[in-house]
């Protein structure tokens, strides 16, 4: 992957390794545009994200790495922001960064992708869960707050699949993403989860291409050895869908590059 914009640091409390180790792995993988997008602070689920008082430390560390490694690759600064009404904070939304990833990790404050709360699935209507999830994705796109959609179909993480057609469930969300001029990442973290495939699925990626929505790439690494993992699979998916270029962001502006 020439571009890889979604990666974490140990500041989020559930990743490991030094920033320099992530960057050196990215250089080894021939990545040219490498983004850190730490889990942004908010006053909810604070165990799995940085604190507001750590924002300056995080941003400073990434910018120092950007300068140190500028001859080898371009490091880009971002946040992964949870779209959760009532909890998003202006300090994050107005941060001086290259990009913001908008992600949905919660359905009505239920952390559906957290193994700690997997038992909640048995009490839910799976089709309704999927509809609520993509409803939140649609709302997120319509907010116009973010540049990139994080792991589009994360709701499939534990392989609880709906009975209805997924492309139809996601249709309105995809249209909203198109209207908002956002991009969608091909996120390979799904290969490391029970679902065993990237986010989004190949079927959804084909629909994304039909709408001419730009893509970018994401290791979603939480340890250095995950950087660039499954990059061949991600590139092959993109090419199979008909893509030959992806995007990266600088100062919230989108740039296209061939891959």
PDB file of N, CA and C in Angstrom, residues 6 18 32 39 41 59 64 92 117 132 154 174 180-181 214 224 228:
ATOM      1  N   UNK A   6      -4.536   4.884   8.609  1.00  0.00           N
ATOM      2  CA  UNK A   6      -5.246   4.554   9.849  1.00  0.00           C
ATOM      3  C   UNK A   6      -4.359   3.654  10.698  1.00  0.00           C
ATOM      4  N   UNK A  18       6.429   1.799  19.927  1.00  0.00           N
ATOM      5  CA  UNK A  18       6.767   3.214  19.786  1.00  0.00           C
ATOM      6  C   UNK A  18       6.398   3.726  18.391  1.00  0.00           C
ATOM      7  N   UNK A  32       4.437   5.329   1.309  1.00  0.00           N
ATOM      8  CA  UNK A  32       4.928   6.690   1.066  1.00  0.00           C
ATOM      9  C   UNK A  32       4.158   7.749   1.846  1.00  0.00           C
ATOM     10  N   UNK A  39      -7.295   7.145  18.485  1.00  0.00           N
ATOM     11  CA  UNK A  39      -8.670   7.218  18.970  1.00  0.00           C
ATOM     12  C   UNK A  39      -8.845   8.529  19.738  1.00  0.00           C
ATOM     13  N   UNK A  41     -10.080  11.641  21.983  1.00  0.00           N
ATOM     14  CA  UNK A  41     -10.675  11.673  23.321  1.00  0.00           C
ATOM     15  C   UNK A  41     -12.148  12.059  23.282  1.00  0.00           C
ATOM     16  N   UNK A  59       0.057  14.867  19.224  1.00  0.00           N
ATOM     17  CA  UNK A  59       0.307  15.642  18.015  1.00  0.00           C
ATOM     18  C   UNK A  59       1.785  16.009  17.893  1.00  0.00           C
ATOM     19  N   UNK A  64       7.028  15.415  15.317  1.00  0.00           N
ATOM     20  CA  UNK A  64       8.473  15.190  15.458  1.00  0.00           C
ATOM     21  C   UNK A  64       8.925  14.039  14.567  1.00  0.00           C
ATOM     22  N   UNK A  92     -11.461  18.310  19.333  1.00  0.00           N
ATOM     23  CA  UNK A  92     -11.048  17.310  18.347  1.00  0.00           C
ATOM     24  C   UNK A  92     -11.473  17.738  16.946  1.00  0.00           C
ATOM     25  N   UNK A 117     -18.557  -7.135  25.202  1.00  0.00           N
ATOM     26  CA  UNK A 117     -20.009  -6.959  25.133  1.00  0.00           C
ATOM     27  C   UNK A 117     -20.650  -7.792  24.026  1.00  0.00           C
ATOM     28  N   UNK A 132     -29.579  -0.057  12.151  1.00  0.00           N
ATOM     29  CA  UNK A 132     -29.189   1.028  13.055  1.00  0.00           C
ATOM     30  C   UNK A 132     -27.740   1.440  12.805  1.00  0.00           C
ATOM     31  N   UNK A 154     -18.003  -2.413   9.832  1.00  0.00           N
ATOM     32  CA  UNK A 154     -17.453  -2.972  11.073  1.00  0.00           C
ATOM     33  C   UNK A 154     -18.442  -3.857  11.811  1.00  0.00           C
ATOM     34  N   UNK A 174     -24.234   4.929   1.732  1.00  0.00           N
ATOM     35  CA  UNK A 174     -23.291   5.159   0.632  1.00  0.00           C
ATOM     36  C   UNK A 174     -23.644   6.429  -0.134  1.00  0.00           C
ATOM     37  N   UNK A 180     -21.381  13.790   0.648  1.00  0.00           N
ATOM     38  CA  UNK A 180     -20.477  14.502   1.559  1.00  0.00           C
ATOM     39  C   UNK A 180     -19.052  14.582   1.033  1.00  0.00           C
ATOM     40  N   UNK A 181     -18.776  13.963  -0.115  1.00  0.00           N
ATOM     41  CA  UNK A 181     -17.450  13.966  -0.728  1.00  0.00           C
ATOM     42  C   UNK A 181     -16.398  13.346   0.191  1.00  0.00           C
ATOM     43  N   UNK A 214     -14.155   7.862  -3.720  1.00  0.00           N
ATOM     44  CA  UNK A 214     -12.719   7.571  -3.605  1.00  0.00           C
ATOM     45  C   UNK A 214     -12.425   6.602  -2.459  1.00  0.00           C
ATOM     46  N   UNK A 224       3.346  -2.499  15.755  1.00  0.00           N
ATOM     47  CA  UNK A 224       4.135  -2.231  14.547  1.00  0.00           C
ATOM     48  C   UNK A 224       4.105  -3.348  13.506  1.00  0.00           C
ATOM     49  N   UNK A 228       1.162  -2.678   7.192  1.00  0.00           N
ATOM     50  CA  UNK A 228       1.380  -3.279   5.869  1.00  0.00           C
ATOM     51  C   UNK A 228       0.917  -4.707   5.740  1.00  0.00           C
TER      52      UNK A 228
END
